[in-house]
């Protein structure tokens, strides 16, 4: 009689260990999935904001201050899309000239916005005066 009672206790203990193991793994998977979802949400928000800031820069390219910013090869923006000092920005904006500059004409350029070396947005646009290299 004692052996069957001991076997039932061992069986119950093993079953309890398996249940705890299963729920531990299930909760770890849930935490992993939630972490990935948060990362994707952050990237989507950064991309949405970067697209808006890029479109704003391109739309305002005829204003003198914005034109001077766009004629640099690299500029930096904070989280609100305002221009900030070098390498202190949340976003890095790289402007590349795609066609050779001809006298008095606009040239095709491309504006790329990066966050932590990940490209978020790539927008083509026309720029008068081209890019001034700062090398």
Tab-separated table of C-alpha atoms in Angstrom:
chain	number	residue	atom	x	y	z
A	1	UNK	CA	0.000	0.000	0.000
A	2	UNK	CA	2.840	2.364	0.799
A	3	UNK	CA	4.500	1.769	-2.577
A	4	UNK	CA	1.391	2.747	-4.546
A	5	UNK	CA	1.010	5.887	-2.418
A	6	UNK	CA	4.681	6.746	-3.047
A	7	UNK	CA	4.254	6.116	-6.797
A	8	UNK	CA	1.227	8.419	-6.868
A	9	UNK	CA	3.227	11.141	-5.102
A	10	UNK	CA	6.105	10.794	-7.567
A	11	UNK	CA	3.679	10.846	-10.512
A	12	UNK	CA	1.977	13.943	-9.136
A	13	UNK	CA	5.339	15.634	-8.562
A	14	UNK	CA	6.506	14.812	-12.106
A	15	UNK	CA	3.230	16.106	-13.550
A	16	UNK	CA	3.590	19.302	-11.525
A	17	UNK	CA	7.159	19.774	-12.797
A	18	UNK	CA	6.020	19.320	-16.421
A	19	UNK	CA	3.191	21.835	-15.958
A	20	UNK	CA	5.563	24.393	-14.426
A	21	UNK	CA	8.086	23.789	-17.221
A	22	UNK	CA	5.384	24.218	-19.886
A	23	UNK	CA	4.106	27.504	-18.428
A	24	UNK	CA	7.650	28.813	-17.993
A	25	UNK	CA	8.406	28.191	-21.661
A	26	UNK	CA	5.020	29.623	-22.723
A	27	UNK	CA	5.601	32.817	-20.721
A	28	UNK	CA	9.135	33.171	-22.133
A	29	UNK	CA	7.733	32.902	-25.668
A	30	UNK	CA	5.077	35.521	-24.863
A	31	UNK	CA	7.702	37.930	-23.511
A	32	UNK	CA	9.850	37.362	-26.611
A	33	UNK	CA	6.907	38.025	-28.957
A	34	UNK	CA	5.918	41.178	-27.053
A	35	UNK	CA	9.510	42.436	-27.211
A	36	UNK	CA	9.651	41.882	-30.979
A	37	UNK	CA	6.274	43.604	-31.403
A	38	UNK	CA	7.509	46.632	-29.459
A	39	UNK	CA	10.669	46.816	-31.603
A	40	UNK	CA	8.604	46.675	-34.797
A	41	UNK	CA	6.245	49.332	-33.446
A	42	UNK	CA	9.189	51.623	-32.625
A	43	UNK	CA	10.646	51.139	-36.121
A	44	UNK	CA	7.251	51.876	-37.699
A	45	UNK	CA	6.872	55.063	-35.632
A	46	UNK	CA	10.420	56.177	-36.525
A	47	UNK	CA	9.748	55.474	-40.216
A	48	UNK	CA	6.460	57.378	-40.152
A	49	UNK	CA	8.088	60.379	-38.456
A	50	UNK	CA	11.133	60.277	-40.738
A	51	UNK	CA	8.888	60.245	-43.810
A	52	UNK	CA	7.004	63.273	-42.529
A	53	UNK	CA	10.223	65.164	-41.703
A	54	UNK	CA	11.731	64.283	-45.092
A	55	UNK	CA	8.630	65.443	-46.933
A	56	UNK	CA	8.653	68.674	-44.904
A	57	UNK	CA	12.304	69.331	-45.795
A	58	UNK	CA	11.650	68.719	-49.477
A	59	UNK	CA	8.486	70.852	-49.478
A	60	UNK	CA	10.380	73.744	-47.840
A	61	UNK	CA	13.478	73.462	-50.049
A	62	UNK	CA	12.856	76.897	-51.605
A	63	UNK	CA	13.337	78.614	-48.227
A	64	UNK	CA	16.904	79.862	-47.845
A	65	UNK	CA	17.654	78.177	-44.498
A	66	UNK	CA	16.303	74.803	-45.628
A	67	UNK	CA	18.072	75.093	-48.999
A	68	UNK	CA	21.388	75.689	-47.205
A	69	UNK	CA	20.761	72.622	-45.024
A	70	UNK	CA	19.906	70.447	-48.016
A	71	UNK	CA	23.020	71.574	-49.889
A	72	UNK	CA	25.153	69.914	-47.214
A	73	UNK	CA	25.777	66.203	-47.643
A	74	UNK	CA	24.707	65.277	-44.104
A	75	UNK	CA	22.489	66.947	-41.536
A	76	UNK	CA	20.944	65.807	-38.269
A	77	UNK	CA	17.423	66.121	-36.878
A	78	UNK	CA	16.110	65.665	-33.349
A	79	UNK	CA	13.027	63.580	-32.496
A	80	UNK	CA	10.778	66.522	-33.416
A	81	UNK	CA	12.351	67.089	-36.839
A	82	UNK	CA	14.343	70.189	-35.870
A	83	UNK	CA	17.898	70.627	-37.121
A	84	UNK	CA	20.558	69.973	-34.459
A	85	UNK	CA	24.349	69.963	-34.149
A	86	UNK	CA	26.430	67.259	-35.795
A	87	UNK	CA	26.059	63.672	-34.593
A	88	UNK	CA	23.779	64.703	-31.715
A	89	UNK	CA	20.611	64.034	-33.671
A	90	UNK	CA	18.040	61.302	-33.446
A	91	UNK	CA	17.891	61.053	-37.247
A	92	UNK	CA	20.778	61.340	-39.726
A	93	UNK	CA	19.791	62.826	-43.084
A	94	UNK	CA	22.068	62.162	-46.065
A	95	UNK	CA	21.493	64.091	-49.291
A	96	UNK	CA	23.083	62.587	-52.403
A	97	UNK	CA	23.225	64.098	-55.879
A	98	UNK	CA	22.096	61.595	-58.524
A	99	UNK	CA	22.804	63.653	-61.663
A	100	UNK	CA	25.690	65.961	-62.568
A	101	UNK	CA	24.974	69.639	-61.984
A	102	UNK	CA	24.393	71.753	-65.092
A	103	UNK	CA	24.535	75.554	-65.082
A	104	UNK	CA	21.318	77.137	-63.864
A	105	UNK	CA	19.370	73.891	-63.733
A	106	UNK	CA	17.920	71.806	-60.979
A	107	UNK	CA	19.535	68.470	-60.328
A	108	UNK	CA	18.031	65.176	-59.187
A	109	UNK	CA	18.951	64.428	-55.577
A	110	UNK	CA	17.996	61.771	-53.084
A	111	UNK	CA	17.288	62.298	-49.399
A	112	UNK	CA	17.896	59.287	-47.126
A	113	UNK	CA	16.987	59.343	-43.455
A	114	UNK	CA	18.686	56.922	-41.066
A	115	UNK	CA	18.158	55.965	-37.439
A	116	UNK	CA	20.978	53.968	-35.804
A	117	UNK	CA	22.474	53.169	-39.235
A	118	UNK	CA	19.169	51.701	-40.425
A	119	UNK	CA	17.678	53.341	-43.501
A	120	UNK	CA	14.129	54.455	-42.799
A	121	UNK	CA	13.211	56.623	-45.802
A	122	UNK	CA	14.608	57.308	-49.297
A	123	UNK	CA	13.022	60.228	-51.191
A	124	UNK	CA	14.036	61.604	-54.621
A	125	UNK	CA	13.662	65.364	-55.277
A	126	UNK	CA	14.934	68.208	-57.457
A	127	UNK	CA	17.376	70.693	-55.906
A	128	UNK	CA	18.584	73.967	-57.336
A	129	UNK	CA	22.325	74.448	-56.983
A	130	UNK	CA	23.132	70.812	-56.237
A	131	UNK	CA	25.082	69.471	-53.278
A	132	UNK	CA	28.113	71.290	-51.926
A	133	UNK	CA	30.716	68.787	-50.865
A	134	UNK	CA	32.261	69.511	-47.430
A	135	UNK	CA	35.394	67.391	-47.873
